[in-house]
Amino acid sequence: MTKSNTLVAGVRNVGVLGCGLMGSGIAQVCAQAGYRTIVREVDSSTVAKGIDRIEGFLADGVNRKKLTNEQKDATMANLFGTTNLEDLSECDVVIEAIVEDLQAKLDAFEALDKVTRSDVMFASNTSSLCITEIAEGTARPNRFLGLHFFSPVPVMSIVEVIRGLNTSDETYNKGFAFAVSLGKEPVSAPDQPGFIVNRLLIPYLLHAVRLYESGLGTREDIDKSMTLGLRHPMGPLTLLDFVGLDTAHNIANIMYKELRDPAYASPALLKRMVLAGRLGRKNGRGFYDYL
Ligand code: CAA
């Protein structure tokens, strides 16, 4: 949690698009590393909620003696929330962490292209969409790459670094160095659906749902087997609740569309749970109840 990493030369201001769970986590680690961080959401209540989440996490970190009050204050002083896209005009790097929808991302980057300098590096935190496809929708595919963070961002050390077909070596190296400057462990991942982690994780999670549906075991026994049997921090059904059932269903659909491999097809039960509004921890009901 305590960062004493070298900031990337020429990068002072970082913009983060989206202040949901991932966006606020990314904004937190950027501000904590020492970058002046501006996080933008479409409405002020989501900005406030995201900033509150960061402040709560930092306060909890102080209680756990993972950081000092001074470090918490320094992080908060580096953090600015906004609903105005033009406030990102001074940024040297912009990371997008909005909804996992290709058109929404293309629209967001088109707007960003207009308000930022042409030398600014763009990164997408997409977990399943094609980096080359998003990059080619911008005026700077050579300055575009994927930086895929994991939830909870301040705790998980990995960042997958993905280069599109036209990402320059300079951009790729800068993205890698940027992840290191956040105290993260970057891993080079290919621009293939789900990169490395989700390529392996998603079929595992979907298979767990199919087997649960077929009566392999209770939800508790399936989860307990994987936590105790493999020392996973969470069993697959608990992890699905943590990721969000809608998010997992959406990622599976995107990956299945590209790979045409039945292992990535979202199971009937998952789809029905999403349709029934059981989205996991975020709204209190998923495979388990959290209310
Ligand atoms: N400030 C600082 N550190 C904190 C903290 C805070 N506010 N809150 C927690 N931590 C630290 C703790 O100190 C602890 O660190 P150490 O191990 O160094 O002591 C660590 O975080 C774990 O915290 P806890 O012990 O309190 O909590 P836990 O043991 O219940 O773990 C968890 C919680 C980290 C979420 C753990 O359950 C876990 O790792 N789950 C799996 C998470 C996962 O798989 N994430 C990836 C999801 S997939 C994804 O994101 C990508 C995608 O595209 C879908």
GROMACS .gro file of C-alpha atoms and ligand atoms in nm:
model
  345
    1MET     CA    1   0.000   0.000   0.000
    2THR     CA    2   0.284   0.240   0.072
    3LYS     CA    3   0.420   0.348  -0.261
    4SER     CA    4   0.768   0.483  -0.324
    5ASN     CA    5   0.778   0.403  -0.694
    6THR     CA    6   0.926   0.624  -0.960
    7LEU     CA    7   0.661   0.802  -1.163
    8VAL     CA    8   0.680   0.766  -1.540
    9ALA     CA    9   0.870   1.058  -1.694
   10GLY     CA   10   0.639   1.310  -1.855
   11VAL     CA   11   0.332   1.176  -1.679
   12ARG     CA   12   0.193   1.403  -1.411
   13ASN     CA   13  -0.180   1.407  -1.472
   14VAL     CA   14  -0.377   1.086  -1.515
   15GLY     CA   15  -0.738   1.074  -1.627
   16VAL     CA   16  -0.968   0.786  -1.539
   17LEU     CA   17  -1.293   0.748  -1.727
   18GLY     CA   18  -1.552   0.577  -1.511
   19CYS     CA   19  -1.581   0.582  -1.133
   20GLY     CA   20  -1.750   0.249  -1.067
   21LEU     CA   21  -1.579  -0.033  -0.880
   22MET     CA   22  -1.292  -0.067  -1.130
   23GLY     CA   23  -1.258   0.303  -1.218
   24SER     CA   24  -1.247   0.413  -0.855
   25GLY     CA   25  -0.992   0.141  -0.774
   26ILE     CA   26  -0.773   0.248  -1.066
   27ALA     CA   27  -0.807   0.616  -0.968
   28GLN     CA   28  -0.709   0.525  -0.611
   29VAL     CA   29  -0.388   0.344  -0.709
   30CYS     CA   30  -0.290   0.625  -0.949
   31ALA     CA   31  -0.343   0.893  -0.682
   32GLN     CA   32  -0.169   0.676  -0.424
   33ALA     CA   33   0.134   0.638  -0.651
   34GLY     CA   34   0.163   1.018  -0.666
   35TYR     CA   35  -0.012   1.107  -0.993
   36ARG     CA   36  -0.258   1.395  -0.998
   37THR     CA   37  -0.567   1.194  -1.087
   38ILE     CA   38  -0.892   1.318  -1.237
   39VAL     CA   39  -1.175   1.067  -1.243
   40ARG     CA   40  -1.476   1.137  -1.459
   41GLU     CA   41  -1.828   0.996  -1.442
   42VAL     CA   42  -2.145   1.105  -1.617
   43ASP     CA   43  -2.333   1.201  -1.302
   44SER     CA   44  -2.218   1.365  -0.981
   45SER     CA   45  -2.374   1.106  -0.748
   46THR     CA   46  -2.162   0.826  -0.906
   47VAL     CA   47  -1.852   1.047  -0.873
   48ALA     CA   48  -1.932   1.111  -0.505
   49LYS     CA   49  -1.999   0.742  -0.441
   50GLY     CA   50  -1.669   0.644  -0.604
   51ILE     CA   51  -1.466   0.904  -0.411
   52ASP     CA   52  -1.637   0.795  -0.087
   53ARG     CA   53  -1.546   0.433  -0.167
   54ILE     CA   54  -1.181   0.534  -0.209
   55GLU     CA   55  -1.181   0.736   0.113
   56GLY     CA   56  -1.339   0.442   0.300
   57PHE     CA   57  -1.080   0.198   0.164
   58LEU     CA   58  -0.795   0.431   0.263
   59ALA     CA   59  -0.942   0.484   0.612
   60ASP     CA   60  -0.970   0.107   0.649
   61GLY     CA   61  -0.607   0.082   0.535
   62VAL     CA   62  -0.506   0.328   0.810
   63ASN     CA   63  -0.694   0.115   1.065
   64ARG     CA   64  -0.515  -0.195   0.936
   65LYS     CA   65  -0.184  -0.003   0.964
   66LYS     CA   66  -0.120  -0.052   0.592
   67LEU     CA   67  -0.073   0.322   0.547
   68THR     CA   68  -0.049   0.636   0.756
   69ASN     CA   69  -0.300   0.917   0.790
   70GLU     CA   70  -0.055   1.143   0.603
   71GLN     CA   71  -0.044   0.897   0.311
   72LYS     CA   72  -0.423   0.883   0.309
   73ASP     CA   73  -0.442   1.264   0.301
   74ALA     CA   74  -0.176   1.287   0.029
   75THR     CA   75  -0.373   1.038  -0.184
   76MET     CA   76  -0.699   1.229  -0.136
   77ALA     CA   77  -0.520   1.555  -0.224
   78ASN     CA   78  -0.414   1.399  -0.557
   79LEU     CA   79  -0.769   1.299  -0.642
   80PHE     CA   80  -1.029   1.505  -0.829
   81GLY     CA   81  -1.375   1.397  -0.938
   82THR     CA   82  -1.559   1.555  -1.228
   83THR     CA   83  -1.852   1.509  -1.463
   84ASN     CA   84  -1.692   1.733  -1.725
   85LEU     CA   85  -1.489   1.547  -1.989
   86GLU     CA   86  -1.295   1.864  -2.071
   87ASP     CA   87  -1.136   1.849  -1.726
   88LEU     CA   88  -0.928   1.564  -1.870
   89SER     CA   89  -0.767   1.798  -2.124
   90GLU     CA   90  -0.443   1.836  -1.923
   91CYS     CA   91  -0.399   1.462  -1.875
   92ASP     CA   92  -0.086   1.281  -1.996
   93VAL     CA   93  -0.243   0.934  -1.975
   94VAL     CA   94  -0.612   0.838  -1.982
   95ILE     CA   95  -0.744   0.501  -1.864
   96GLU     CA   96  -1.097   0.404  -1.959
   97ALA     CA   97  -1.297   0.187  -1.719
   98ILE     CA   98  -1.657   0.233  -1.830
   99VAL     CA   99  -1.923  -0.025  -1.916
  100GLU     CA  100  -1.806  -0.334  -2.110
  101ASP     CA  101  -1.971  -0.234  -2.437
  102LEU     CA  102  -1.777  -0.177  -2.760
  103GLN     CA  103  -1.988   0.112  -2.889
  104ALA     CA  104  -1.983   0.290  -2.552
  105LYS     CA  105  -1.604   0.263  -2.546
  106LEU     CA  106  -1.568   0.381  -2.907
  107ASP     CA  107  -1.791   0.682  -2.831
  108ALA     CA  108  -1.594   0.763  -2.515
  109PHE     CA  109  -1.258   0.753  -2.695
  110GLU     CA  110  -1.393   0.959  -2.985
  111ALA     CA  111  -1.488   1.230  -2.735
  112LEU     CA  112  -1.153   1.194  -2.554
  113ASP     CA  113  -0.961   1.230  -2.883
  114LYS     CA  114  -1.113   1.576  -2.915
  115VAL     CA  115  -1.026   1.706  -2.567
  116THR     CA  116  -0.676   1.560  -2.514
  117ARG     CA  117  -0.338   1.630  -2.677
  118SER     CA  118  -0.251   1.393  -2.960
  119ASP     CA  119   0.057   1.259  -2.775
  120VAL     CA  120  -0.151   1.135  -2.478
  121MET     CA  121  -0.152   0.757  -2.419
  122PHE     CA  122  -0.496   0.593  -2.406
  123ALA     CA  123  -0.555   0.269  -2.218
  124SER     CA  124  -0.867   0.056  -2.190
  125ASN     CA  125  -0.941  -0.160  -1.888
  126THR     CA  126  -1.162  -0.386  -2.100
  127SER     CA  127  -1.166  -0.744  -1.978
  128SER     CA  128  -1.279  -0.910  -2.300
  129LEU     CA  129  -1.313  -0.672  -2.594
  130CYS     CA  130  -1.055  -0.652  -2.874
  131ILE     CA  131  -0.787  -0.389  -2.805
  132THR     CA  132  -0.707  -0.349  -3.176
  133GLU     CA  133  -1.075  -0.282  -3.253
  134ILE     CA  134  -1.110  -0.011  -2.988
  135ALA     CA  135  -0.770   0.138  -3.082
  136GLU     CA  136  -0.861   0.162  -3.451
  137GLY     CA  137  -1.166   0.365  -3.357
  138THR     CA  138  -0.938   0.638  -3.220
  139ALA     CA  139  -0.715   0.884  -3.401
  140ARG     CA  140  -0.410   0.734  -3.222
  141PRO     CA  141  -0.401   0.351  -3.248
  142ASN     CA  142  -0.021   0.365  -3.202
  143ARG     CA  143  -0.069   0.534  -2.862
  144PHE     CA  144  -0.334   0.289  -2.744
  145LEU     CA  145  -0.308  -0.028  -2.536
  146GLY     CA  146  -0.495  -0.243  -2.287
  147LEU     CA  147  -0.423  -0.217  -1.914
  148HIS     CA  148  -0.644  -0.477  -1.747
  149PHE     CA  149  -0.668  -0.441  -1.368
  150PHE     CA  150  -0.830  -0.691  -1.131
  151SER     CA  151  -1.079  -0.641  -0.853
  152PRO     CA  152  -1.025  -0.522  -0.583
  153VAL     CA  153  -0.775  -0.305  -0.770
  154PRO     CA  154  -0.583  -0.172  -0.466
  155VAL     CA  155  -0.526  -0.530  -0.341
  156MET     CA  156  -0.467  -0.730  -0.661
  157SER     CA  157  -0.113  -0.688  -0.788
  158ILE     CA  158  -0.148  -0.805  -1.149
  159VAL     CA  159  -0.210  -0.580  -1.450
  160GLU     CA  160  -0.236  -0.744  -1.794
  161VAL     CA  161  -0.067  -0.525  -2.056
  162ILE     CA  162  -0.209  -0.581  -2.404
  163ARG     CA  163  -0.080  -0.434  -2.726
  164GLY     CA  164  -0.304  -0.388  -3.026
  165LEU     CA  165  -0.171  -0.460  -3.376
  166ASN     CA  166  -0.067  -0.096  -3.419
  167THR     CA  167   0.046  -0.018  -3.063
  168SER     CA  168   0.397   0.133  -3.085
  169ASP     CA  169   0.687  -0.011  -2.887
  170GLU     CA  170   0.712   0.324  -2.709
  171THR     CA  171   0.348   0.305  -2.594
  172TYR     CA  172   0.377  -0.057  -2.489
  173ASN     CA  173   0.691   0.014  -2.282
  174LYS     CA  174   0.527   0.321  -2.131
  175GLY     CA  175   0.218   0.116  -2.035
  176PHE     CA  176   0.438  -0.146  -1.873
  177ALA     CA  177   0.640   0.119  -1.683
  178PHE     CA  178   0.318   0.291  -1.581
  179ALA     CA  179   0.183  -0.031  -1.424
  180VAL     CA  180   0.515  -0.075  -1.238
  181SER     CA  181   0.492   0.285  -1.115
  182LEU     CA  182   0.156   0.195  -0.956
  183GLY     CA  183   0.328  -0.082  -0.761
  184LYS     CA  184   0.172  -0.348  -0.984
  185GLU     CA  185   0.318  -0.659  -1.149
  186PRO     CA  186   0.252  -0.624  -1.521
  187VAL     CA  187   0.210  -0.933  -1.738
  188SER     CA  188   0.226  -0.920  -2.114
  189ALA     CA  189  -0.097  -1.066  -2.255
  190PRO     CA  190  -0.206  -1.119  -2.617
  191ASP     CA  191  -0.491  -0.932  -2.783
  192GLN     CA  192  -0.709  -1.243  -2.780
  193PRO     CA  193  -1.054  -1.268  -2.616
  194GLY     CA  194  -1.014  -1.255  -2.237
  195PHE     CA  195  -0.635  -1.211  -2.266
  196ILE     CA  196  -0.477  -1.466  -2.028
  197VAL     CA  197  -0.666  -1.455  -1.697
  198ASN     CA  198  -1.022  -1.446  -1.826
  199ARG     CA  199  -0.938  -1.697  -2.100
  200LEU     CA  200  -0.878  -1.945  -1.817
  201LEU     CA  201  -1.112  -1.807  -1.551
  202ILE     CA  202  -1.438  -1.764  -1.745
  203PRO     CA  203  -1.477  -2.130  -1.860
  204TYR     CA  204  -1.399  -2.241  -1.502
  205LEU     CA  205  -1.669  -2.016  -1.357
  206LEU     CA  206  -1.923  -2.112  -1.624
  207HIS     CA  207  -1.849  -2.482  -1.574
  208ALA     CA  208  -1.907  -2.442  -1.200
  209VAL     CA  209  -2.253  -2.296  -1.272
  210ARG     CA  210  -2.338  -2.581  -1.513
  211LEU     CA  211  -2.229  -2.843  -1.261
  212TYR     CA  212  -2.412  -2.669  -0.976
  213GLU     CA  213  -2.723  -2.669  -1.196
  214SER     CA  214  -2.674  -3.041  -1.269
  215GLY     CA  215  -2.658  -3.122  -0.897
  216LEU     CA  216  -2.284  -3.182  -0.850
  217GLY     CA  217  -2.307  -3.039  -0.499
  218THR     CA  218  -2.454  -2.760  -0.291
  219ARG     CA  219  -2.322  -2.410  -0.359
  220GLU     CA  220  -2.143  -2.425  -0.022
  221ASP     CA  221  -1.979  -2.761  -0.097
  222ILE     CA  222  -1.866  -2.655  -0.445
  223ASP     CA  223  -1.711  -2.335  -0.305
  224LYS     CA  224  -1.562  -2.507  -0.001
  225SER     CA  225  -1.406  -2.775  -0.221
  226MET     CA  226  -1.222  -2.518  -0.429
  227THR     CA  227  -1.113  -2.298  -0.135
  228LEU     CA  228  -0.986  -2.590   0.070
  229GLY     CA  229  -0.883  -2.816  -0.218
  230LEU     CA  230  -0.687  -2.557  -0.411
  231ARG     CA  231  -0.638  -2.276  -0.160
  232HIS     CA  232  -0.834  -2.040  -0.382
  233PRO     CA  233  -0.937  -1.733  -0.180
  234MET     CA  234  -1.297  -1.776  -0.300
  235GLY     CA  235  -1.492  -2.064  -0.452
  236PRO     CA  236  -1.630  -2.015  -0.805
  237LEU     CA  237  -1.987  -1.925  -0.707
  238THR     CA  238  -1.870  -1.674  -0.444
  239LEU     CA  239  -1.628  -1.532  -0.700
  240LEU     CA  240  -1.911  -1.495  -0.952
  241ASP     CA  241  -2.110  -1.299  -0.692
  242PHE     CA  242  -1.799  -1.086  -0.632
  243VAL     CA  243  -1.735  -1.015  -1.003
  244GLY     CA  244  -2.107  -0.956  -1.072
  245LEU     CA  245  -2.326  -1.209  -1.251
  246ASP     CA  246  -2.419  -0.956  -1.520
  247THR     CA  247  -2.050  -0.874  -1.577
  248ALA     CA  248  -1.955  -1.243  -1.603
  249HIS     CA  249  -2.252  -1.313  -1.836
  250ASN     CA  250  -2.155  -1.018  -2.055
  251ILE     CA  251  -1.787  -1.119  -2.070
  252ALA     CA  252  -1.888  -1.477  -2.156
  253ASN     CA  253  -2.111  -1.355  -2.439
  254ILE     CA  254  -1.835  -1.138  -2.585
  255MET     CA  255  -1.581  -1.422  -2.563
  256TYR     CA  256  -1.821  -1.682  -2.705
  257LYS     CA  257  -1.901  -1.455  -3.000
  258GLU     CA  258  -1.533  -1.444  -3.095
  259LEU     CA  259  -1.414  -1.791  -2.996
  260ARG     CA  260  -1.725  -2.000  -3.084
  261ASP     CA  261  -1.612  -2.243  -2.816
  262PRO     CA  262  -1.904  -2.386  -2.609
  263ALA     CA  263  -1.687  -2.361  -2.296
  264TYR     CA  264  -1.749  -1.984  -2.312
  265ALA     CA  265  -2.128  -2.005  -2.365
  266SER     CA  266  -2.312  -1.854  -2.069
  267PRO     CA  267  -2.519  -2.125  -1.895
  268ALA     CA  268  -2.898  -2.101  -1.885
  269LEU     CA  269  -2.898  -2.054  -1.507
  270LEU     CA  270  -2.658  -1.759  -1.522
  271LYS     CA  271  -2.869  -1.585  -1.785
  272ARG     CA  272  -3.186  -1.640  -1.583
  273MET     CA  273  -3.028  -1.511  -1.264
  274VAL     CA  274  -2.925  -1.194  -1.445
  275LEU     CA  275  -3.273  -1.157  -1.594
  276ALA     CA  276  -3.419  -1.199  -1.244
  277GLY     CA  277  -3.197  -0.918  -1.115
  278ARG     CA  278  -2.968  -1.141  -0.909
  279LEU     CA  279  -2.644  -0.965  -0.988
  280GLY     CA  280  -2.433  -1.076  -0.692
  281ARG     CA  281  -2.283  -0.871  -0.411
  282LYS     CA  282  -2.345  -0.540  -0.584
  283ASN     CA  283  -2.720  -0.563  -0.529
  284GLY     CA  284  -2.726  -0.808  -0.240
  285ARG     CA  285  -2.848  -1.125  -0.419
  286GLY     CA  286  -2.662  -1.375  -0.631
  287PHE     CA  287  -2.576  -1.736  -0.560
  288TYR     CA  288  -2.578  -1.619  -0.197
  289ASP     CA  289  -2.774  -1.350  -0.015
  290TYR     CA  290  -2.586  -1.046   0.121
  291LEU     CA  291  -2.876  -0.836   0.245
  292CAA     N1  292  -0.621  -0.117   0.269
  292CAA     C1  293  -0.510  -0.188   0.251
  292CAA     N2  294  -0.505  -0.320   0.237
  292CAA     C2  295  -0.622  -0.385   0.245
  292CAA     C3  296  -0.742  -0.320   0.267
  292CAA     C4  297  -0.738  -0.179   0.280
  292CAA     N3  298  -0.847  -0.109   0.299
  292CAA     N4  299  -0.841  -0.410   0.270
  292CAA     C5  300  -0.784  -0.529   0.251
  292CAA     N5  301  -0.652  -0.514   0.237
  292CAA     C6  302  -0.552  -0.619   0.220
  292CAA     C7  303  -0.537  -0.694   0.349
  292CAA     O1  304  -0.450  -0.629   0.438
  292CAA     C8  305  -0.484  -0.825   0.302
  292CAA     O2  306  -0.346  -0.811   0.270
  292CAA     P1  307  -0.240  -0.914   0.326
  292CAA     O3  308  -0.278  -1.046   0.265
  292CAA     O4  309  -0.110  -0.859   0.275
  292CAA     O5  310  -0.256  -0.910   0.473
  292CAA     C9  311  -0.561  -0.845   0.172
  292CAA     O6  312  -0.598  -0.714   0.128
  292CAA    C10  313  -0.685  -0.931   0.191
  292CAA     O7  314  -0.772  -0.864   0.283
  292CAA     P2  315  -0.855  -0.939   0.394
  292CAA     O8  316  -0.767  -1.040   0.462
  292CAA     O9  317  -0.922  -0.844   0.485
  292CAA    O10  318  -0.972  -1.001   0.316
  292CAA     P3  319  -0.987  -1.143   0.257
  292CAA    O11  320  -0.880  -1.234   0.304
  292CAA    O12  321  -1.128  -1.176   0.280
  292CAA    O13  322  -0.960  -1.118   0.101
  292CAA    C11  323  -1.006  -1.064  -0.121
  292CAA    C12  324  -1.047  -1.043   0.023
  292CAA    C13  325  -0.875  -0.995  -0.150
  292CAA    C14  326  -1.116  -1.002  -0.208
  292CAA    C15  327  -0.991  -1.218  -0.145
  292CAA    O14  328  -1.108  -1.283  -0.110
  292CAA    C16  329  -0.958  -1.250  -0.288
  292CAA    O15  330  -0.844  -1.242  -0.330
  292CAA     N6  331  -1.060  -1.290  -0.366
  292CAA    C17  332  -1.045  -1.321  -0.505
  292CAA    C18  333  -1.036  -1.194  -0.582
  292CAA    C19  334  -1.027  -1.220  -0.729
  292CAA    O16  335  -1.018  -1.332  -0.778
  292CAA     N7  336  -1.028  -1.111  -0.805
  292CAA    C20  337  -1.026  -1.116  -0.947
  292CAA    C21  338  -1.167  -1.111  -0.996
  292CAA     S1  339  -1.170  -1.126  -1.172
  292CAA    C22  340  -1.140  -0.968  -1.225
  292CAA    O17  341  -1.132  -0.874  -1.155
  292CAA    C23  342  -1.117  -0.950  -1.371
  292CAA    C24  343  -1.228  -0.957  -1.463
  292CAA    O18  344  -1.210  -0.910  -1.573
  292CAA    C25  345  -1.356  -1.023  -1.431
   0.00000   0.00000   0.00000
